[in-house]
Amino acid sequence: MISDLRFALRQLRKSPVFTFAAVLTLGLAIGVNSAMFAIVHRVLLRPTVERDAASLVNVFSSRKGEKAGYRQFSHTEYATLKENKEVFAEVAALNFSLAGVGREIDSQRRSFVTVVTENYFSIFGADFAQGRAFSAAECQPNANVPVAVLSDGYAKRLGGAAGLLGTNIRINGEAYTVVGIAPPSFTGGHALLTPDVWLPLGVASRLAGFLADSTARDLANPRNFALNVVGRLSSGLTVASAASRLPALDQRLATVNPAENGGPRSLEIQAPSRFNISTTPNDGEPTALLGTAFLGLSGVVLIIAGLNLANMLLARGAARRREIALRMAVGAQRGRIVRQLVTEGFVLALLGGAVGVVLAYWANSVLLASLSRGFQSMSFSLSLDFKPDLPLLAVTFGFCLLATLIFSVGPALRLSKPDLVNDLKQQAGDGQTGGSGWGKLFTLRNSLVMAQIALSLALVFCAALFVRGGGAAAAVDPGFKPAGVAIAEVDFSMSRLSNEEALPRLLQLRDRAAALPGVESVVLDTGVPYNNNINTRSVAPASEPLELNDPKQKPRIAGGIDHRITSGYFRTMGIPLVAGRDFTAAETERPARPSLAIVDEELAKRLFPKGDALGQRVRPVDALPDGTRPEMEIIGIVRTTRYETLESTARPHLYVPFAQSPDTTAFLHVKLANASPEITAAFLATLRKQLFTVDPNLPLPGLATLTDIMDRNIGLWIVRVGAALFAAFGAVALLIAAIGVYGVHSYAVARRTREIGIRMSLGARPNDVLKLILGHGARQTAVAMGFGLLLALGLGQVLSSMLYQVSPRDPIALASAVAALGGSALLACFIPAKRATRVDPSVALRNE
């Protein structure tokens, strides 16, 4: 074997151009596959729990009957579950809260923090190398011990874990002591995201965002249902076998607080989701579809590269027929020849694999940087790491073996069966001439080329579909004008102010921002488009009862995005008023009765389909904290706007005066007279300085232009990344296919040099030779693309659920793919054909 390797290396050194082309082709293909495997392995396959993942379950409480639904657990219920050892060996509680996190007040950014019990880290199998987890005393309800555990990623962003233990970070403006740094791989069970900070359950009452109802933050209150529960099953139990023991536990929980259960309840358990943090069971995750799609498409690229190299080896082997025939004539066994040729292919695959690992690491580093930018609009931190590891290297080696089987074994077997008499007589370059008719179109090498073209067309078509989807997402009309608008997020819940106390301060900030030069208008809103901080509210016509006696009838209830705004909001955002009027300044700045509302066209259509919404009265479906459902008169109707990229249809919107329902969190929308992106971006520093002159300790977790917020939207990012990945697949496949077509036709022209010389000596013109060679390539391309079209349409249908506003049979995408692939293939045919017209008949005939 060592001698075979040495001989293979000498042979490859003798053909540097062939070796470079082969290694580069394989490097691209193996790199794509290694990169995709790294993503799929890290996101979809790698365990998110370090210890005994099969016994870990999420626990849910459901109510049966007509008013079925899920709710979280009270601390009393959690304690009852923790005491039971028949089902759960261990139980932990947790919840999520929005908070301002940073080393200093002016560096706070809005983040999700996870509030947990003392056994949370141990139940997930996290071992602390730096610091410690929380104690039981720190996690008792209302203990209020300000300590924190930082994620490894957040610790690195602060400059590294060294020196952080024992220091303070600020959460909602208050100092918390860092007592531990979580292990690098710990995410709390999520495949993509991790919170920046974990806090003990005992500080829940200090987090204004922990519960919507600020009057019920006491976890010791048995009516406070605020905890998610995760458990580890007792030894020997599975999810299926544990289900039979849950009814007995249901009865124990029913005695804890029977008056608050609202009817019979039952426990449900489910394996933890890799992506879902909801309080209800998930309906399944598209992991199999996504993993199969990405690995399948990258595998197609590897097959295309293998077919290409098989053709290259056949062409190279044809030039070595005399050598192989001579070696067999002097006694070499066929198995020895095959082993030597396969060894050469394996060396090529290893070299391509080494290049592929480098390309995979580089590509995934670029993707990781893009992911980090994409998640800037989220309140989580990204927990991915695509560094080459043992599984990646092992799979890359597997790809090398697979590539060897694809492109070297077949040619080796074919070349090891020579015709000794003919091959020993031939000189290098001799062989059968290629034909120009349809009958000789399906030779082995031509068939391999056509397979490459067909597969490449399918990939280029898929790439075109996703690129079209990305263009459709970017071109969606949001219904408002984002240019020249700066957004400042202010959250006085970080300063522990009430809604009423925050209102005058927010109005003061609005007025100070409006005094800046170049500012056209400033308004307040409790939401911002294309952001994850969105409030919703369901309303119904006040004339209808919420519960109808006739079971066949349903009340007209419509949910919409809830806005609390100040006057001038629609003018500032460029949202047209369709009917009625806007709120006045007095209506939005001072509480008044009667309550007023403005709805968009979509909400008006759903609530009042006869078109008579103006002047009607609506009321909220869910009661306010004081238990009331105040009626609101609709005084205006505005155009519907879009708040998310991936919405199939724009959601309804409900607007009410800010003072009518004040909030501690609001977004200043500052409209500049000059809408230039450069001026708007430069204005942010001026706006920050002006706002901090009002309050040096102002909780300002976000400051950006509206166009940047929209551009960083996670939905738009997903569409763009999908388009980029598939475009990369398509580009690599197109390049490899073009190289393959060019290589085969160059070889065919070289093999037909004497034939072409004879034709030209007998009177054939250069154009006749060009038509002869190019016609063969055109027929080959046409047949291949016919098969490729069928494959492309089928693949588009498989991926239809992943497309955004694009038909899986989109004619523009199909035409673009056909033009790109067909043009490249014909160009690859034309270059050798043009070279054939320059053959000198005297030189060609001298070789006879």
GROMACS .gro file of N, CA and C in nm, residues 107-180:
model
  222
  107SER      N    1  -2.508   5.102   2.930
  107SER     CA    2  -2.473   4.994   2.837
  107SER      C    3  -2.574   4.881   2.840
  108GLN      N    4  -2.686   4.899   2.910
  108GLN     CA    5  -2.785   4.793   2.919
  108GLN      C    6  -2.851   4.766   2.785
  109ARG      N    7  -2.871   4.639   2.756
  109ARG     CA    8  -2.949   4.601   2.639
  109ARG      C    9  -3.059   4.505   2.685
  110ARG      N   10  -3.170   4.509   2.615
  110ARG     CA   11  -3.281   4.423   2.653
  110ARG      C   12  -3.246   4.278   2.623
  111SER      N   13  -3.258   4.193   2.723
  111SER     CA   14  -3.224   4.052   2.709
  111SER      C   15  -3.327   3.968   2.782
  112PHE      N   16  -3.337   3.842   2.739
  112PHE     CA   17  -3.413   3.745   2.815
  112PHE      C   18  -3.322   3.691   2.926
  113VAL      N   19  -3.372   3.692   3.047
  113VAL     CA   20  -3.304   3.625   3.157
  113VAL      C   21  -3.392   3.508   3.200
  114THR      N   22  -3.329   3.401   3.243
  114THR     CA   23  -3.404   3.284   3.288
  114THR      C   24  -3.398   3.279   3.440
  115VAL      N   25  -3.514   3.273   3.502
  115VAL     CA   26  -3.526   3.266   3.647
  115VAL      C   27  -3.548   3.119   3.682
  116VAL      N   28  -3.461   3.062   3.770
  116VAL     CA   29  -3.459   2.917   3.787
  116VAL      C   30  -3.450   2.879   3.935
  117THR      N   31  -3.481   2.751   3.961
  117THR     CA   32  -3.463   2.695   4.095
  117THR      C   33  -3.320   2.643   4.109
  118GLU      N   34  -3.283   2.607   4.232
  118GLU     CA   35  -3.144   2.571   4.262
  118GLU      C   36  -3.098   2.445   4.190
  119ASN      N   37  -3.190   2.355   4.155
  119ASN     CA   38  -3.151   2.229   4.090
  119ASN      C   39  -3.161   2.235   3.938
  120TYR      N   40  -3.184   2.353   3.884
  120TYR     CA   41  -3.201   2.368   3.739
  120TYR      C   42  -3.076   2.322   3.663
  121PHE      N   43  -2.961   2.368   3.707
  121PHE     CA   44  -2.838   2.334   3.635
  121PHE      C   45  -2.804   2.186   3.648
  122SER      N   46  -2.825   2.129   3.764
  122SER     CA   47  -2.791   1.988   3.783
  122SER      C   48  -2.884   1.897   3.704
  123ILE      N   49  -3.010   1.937   3.689
  123ILE     CA   50  -3.104   1.851   3.617
  123ILE      C   51  -3.070   1.845   3.468
  124PHE      N   52  -3.001   1.950   3.418
  124PHE     CA   53  -2.956   1.951   3.279
  124PHE      C   54  -2.813   1.897   3.266
  125GLY      N   55  -2.753   1.858   3.378
  125GLY     CA   56  -2.620   1.798   3.373
  125GLY      C   57  -2.507   1.896   3.356
  126ALA      N   58  -2.524   2.021   3.401
  126ALA     CA   59  -2.419   2.123   3.387
  126ALA      C   60  -2.323   2.116   3.505
  127ASP      N   61  -2.194   2.106   3.477
  127ASP     CA   62  -2.090   2.105   3.580
  127ASP      C   63  -2.015   2.238   3.575
  128PHE      N   64  -2.016   2.309   3.685
  128PHE     CA   65  -1.953   2.440   3.690
  128PHE      C   66  -1.802   2.426   3.711
  129ALA      N   67  -1.725   2.482   3.618
  129ALA     CA   68  -1.580   2.489   3.637
  129ALA      C   69  -1.540   2.621   3.701
  130GLN      N   70  -1.628   2.721   3.690
  130GLN     CA   71  -1.600   2.853   3.747
  130GLN      C   72  -1.722   2.898   3.828
  131GLY      N   73  -1.702   2.913   3.958
  131GLY     CA   74  -1.810   2.958   4.043
  131GLY      C   75  -1.904   2.846   4.080
  132ARG      N   76  -2.029   2.882   4.103
  132ARG     CA   77  -2.127   2.786   4.154
  132ARG      C   78  -2.265   2.816   4.098
  133ALA      N   79  -2.356   2.721   4.122
  133ALA     CA   80  -2.497   2.742   4.092
  133ALA      C   81  -2.563   2.810   4.212
  134PHE      N   82  -2.694   2.827   4.206
  134PHE     CA   83  -2.766   2.894   4.314
  134PHE      C   84  -2.790   2.798   4.430
  135SER      N   85  -2.805   2.855   4.548
  135SER     CA   86  -2.839   2.775   4.665
  135SER      C   87  -2.989   2.770   4.682
  136ALA      N   88  -3.036   2.675   4.766
  136ALA     CA   89  -3.179   2.662   4.791
  136ALA      C   90  -3.235   2.786   4.857
  137ALA      N   91  -3.157   2.848   4.947
  137ALA     CA   92  -3.204   2.969   5.015
  137ALA      C   93  -3.224   3.083   4.918
  138GLU      N   94  -3.137   3.095   4.816
  138GLU     CA   95  -3.148   3.204   4.719
  138GLU      C   96  -3.270   3.186   4.629
  139CYS      N   97  -3.321   3.065   4.619
  139CYS     CA   98  -3.433   3.038   4.528
  139CYS      C   99  -3.568   3.031   4.599
  140GLN      N  100  -3.572   3.055   4.728
  140GLN     CA  101  -3.700   3.059   4.797
  140GLN      C  102  -3.779   3.182   4.752
  141PRO      N  103  -3.913   3.171   4.738
  141PRO     CA  104  -3.993   3.287   4.695
  141PRO      C  105  -3.964   3.409   4.781
  142ASN      N  106  -3.940   3.522   4.714
  142ASN     CA  107  -3.918   3.652   4.778
  142ASN      C  108  -3.791   3.656   4.862
  143ALA      N  109  -3.693   3.567   4.835
  143ALA     CA  110  -3.566   3.574   4.907
  143ALA      C  111  -3.490   3.701   4.872
  144ASN      N  112  -3.500   3.743   4.745
  144ASN     CA  113  -3.442   3.870   4.699
  144ASN      C  114  -3.293   3.880   4.725
  145VAL      N  115  -3.220   3.772   4.698
  145VAL     CA  116  -3.074   3.775   4.705
  145VAL      C  117  -3.022   3.805   4.564
  146PRO      N  118  -2.960   3.920   4.541
  146PRO     CA  119  -2.922   3.961   4.404
  146PRO      C  120  -2.793   3.894   4.357
  147VAL      N  121  -2.803   3.771   4.309
  147VAL     CA  122  -2.690   3.699   4.253
  147VAL      C  123  -2.726   3.654   4.113
  148ALA      N  124  -2.624   3.623   4.032
  148ALA     CA  125  -2.649   3.588   3.892
  148ALA      C  126  -2.544   3.489   3.845
  149VAL      N  127  -2.582   3.406   3.749
  149VAL     CA  128  -2.492   3.319   3.675
  149VAL      C  129  -2.491   3.366   3.530
  150LEU      N  130  -2.373   3.386   3.474
  150LEU     CA  131  -2.360   3.435   3.337
  150LEU      C  132  -2.339   3.319   3.241
  151SER      N  133  -2.389   3.334   3.119
  151SER     CA  134  -2.358   3.237   3.015
  151SER      C  135  -2.213   3.256   2.972
  152ASP      N  136  -2.154   3.150   2.918
  152ASP     CA  137  -2.016   3.159   2.873
  152ASP      C  138  -2.000   3.263   2.762
  153GLY      N  139  -2.099   3.268   2.671
  153GLY     CA  140  -2.092   3.365   2.562
  153GLY      C  141  -2.097   3.508   2.611
  154TYR      N  142  -2.185   3.535   2.708
  154TYR     CA  143  -2.195   3.671   2.760
  154TYR      C  144  -2.069   3.708   2.838
  155ALA      N  145  -2.012   3.610   2.913
  155ALA     CA  146  -1.888   3.636   2.986
  155ALA      C  147  -1.776   3.672   2.889
  156LYS      N  148  -1.770   3.606   2.774
  156LYS     CA  149  -1.667   3.638   2.676
  156LYS      C  150  -1.688   3.777   2.618
  157ARG      N  151  -1.814   3.817   2.598
  157ARG     CA  152  -1.840   3.952   2.546
  157ARG      C  153  -1.800   4.059   2.647
  158LEU      N  154  -1.797   4.021   2.775
  158LEU     CA  155  -1.754   4.116   2.879
  158LEU      C  156  -1.603   4.115   2.898
  159GLY      N  157  -1.532   4.038   2.814
  159GLY     CA  158  -1.388   4.038   2.824
  159GLY      C  159  -1.329   3.909   2.875
  160GLY      N  160  -1.410   3.807   2.900
  160GLY     CA  161  -1.360   3.679   2.949
  160GLY      C  162  -1.402   3.654   3.092
  161ALA      N  163  -1.409   3.525   3.126
  161ALA     CA  164  -1.458   3.487   3.259
  161ALA      C  165  -1.363   3.527   3.371
  162ALA      N  166  -1.234   3.536   3.340
  162ALA     CA  167  -1.136   3.569   3.444
  162ALA      C  168  -1.167   3.705   3.504
  163GLY      N  169  -1.180   3.707   3.635
  163GLY     CA  170  -1.205   3.833   3.705
  163GLY      C  171  -1.349   3.872   3.716
  164LEU      N  172  -1.443   3.797   3.654
  164LEU     CA  173  -1.584   3.834   3.662
  164LEU      C  174  -1.649   3.786   3.790
  165LEU      N  175  -1.604   3.672   3.842
  165LEU     CA  176  -1.664   3.620   3.963
  165LEU      C  177  -1.649   3.720   4.078
  166GLY      N  178  -1.759   3.745   4.144
  166GLY     CA  179  -1.759   3.839   4.256
  166GLY      C  180  -1.783   3.983   4.217
  167THR      N  181  -1.780   4.012   4.085
  167THR     CA  182  -1.809   4.149   4.041
  167THR      C  183  -1.959   4.166   4.021
  168ASN      N  184  -1.999   4.287   3.989
  168ASN     CA  185  -2.141   4.317   3.974
  168ASN      C  186  -2.176   4.343   3.828
  169ILE      N  187  -2.296   4.300   3.789
  169ILE     CA  188  -2.358   4.346   3.665
  169ILE      C  189  -2.491   4.409   3.704
  170ARG      N  190  -2.543   4.491   3.616
  170ARG     CA  191  -2.669   4.560   3.646
  170ARG      C  192  -2.782   4.496   3.567
  171ILE      N  193  -2.888   4.467   3.640
  171ILE     CA  194  -3.010   4.412   3.580
  171ILE      C  195  -3.124   4.503   3.621
  172ASN      N  196  -3.186   4.565   3.521
  172ASN     CA  197  -3.287   4.668   3.547
  172ASN      C  198  -3.234   4.776   3.642
  173GLY      N  199  -3.106   4.809   3.623
  173GLY     CA  200  -3.046   4.917   3.700
  173GLY      C  201  -2.995   4.876   3.836
  174GLU      N  202  -3.023   4.755   3.881
  174GLU     CA  203  -2.979   4.710   4.014
  174GLU      C  204  -2.857   4.620   4.001
  175ALA      N  205  -2.771   4.625   4.106
  175ALA     CA  206  -2.647   4.547   4.106
  175ALA      C  207  -2.674   4.403   4.148
  176TYR      N  208  -2.623   4.308   4.070
  176TYR     CA  209  -2.629   4.166   4.101
  176TYR      C  210  -2.486   4.111   4.102
  177THR      N  211  -2.454   4.030   4.200
  177THR     CA  212  -2.321   3.972   4.213
  177THR      C  213  -2.309   3.846   4.128
  178VAL      N  214  -2.204   3.837   4.046
  178VAL     CA  215  -2.180   3.720   3.962
  178VAL      C  216  -2.121   3.609   4.049
  179VAL      N  217  -2.193   3.498   4.062
  179VAL     CA  218  -2.146   3.386   4.145
  179VAL      C  219  -2.102   3.267   4.062
  180GLY      N  220  -2.129   3.267   3.932
  180GLY     CA  221  -2.092   3.153   3.850
  180GLY      C  222  -2.093   3.185   3.702
   0.00000   0.00000   0.00000
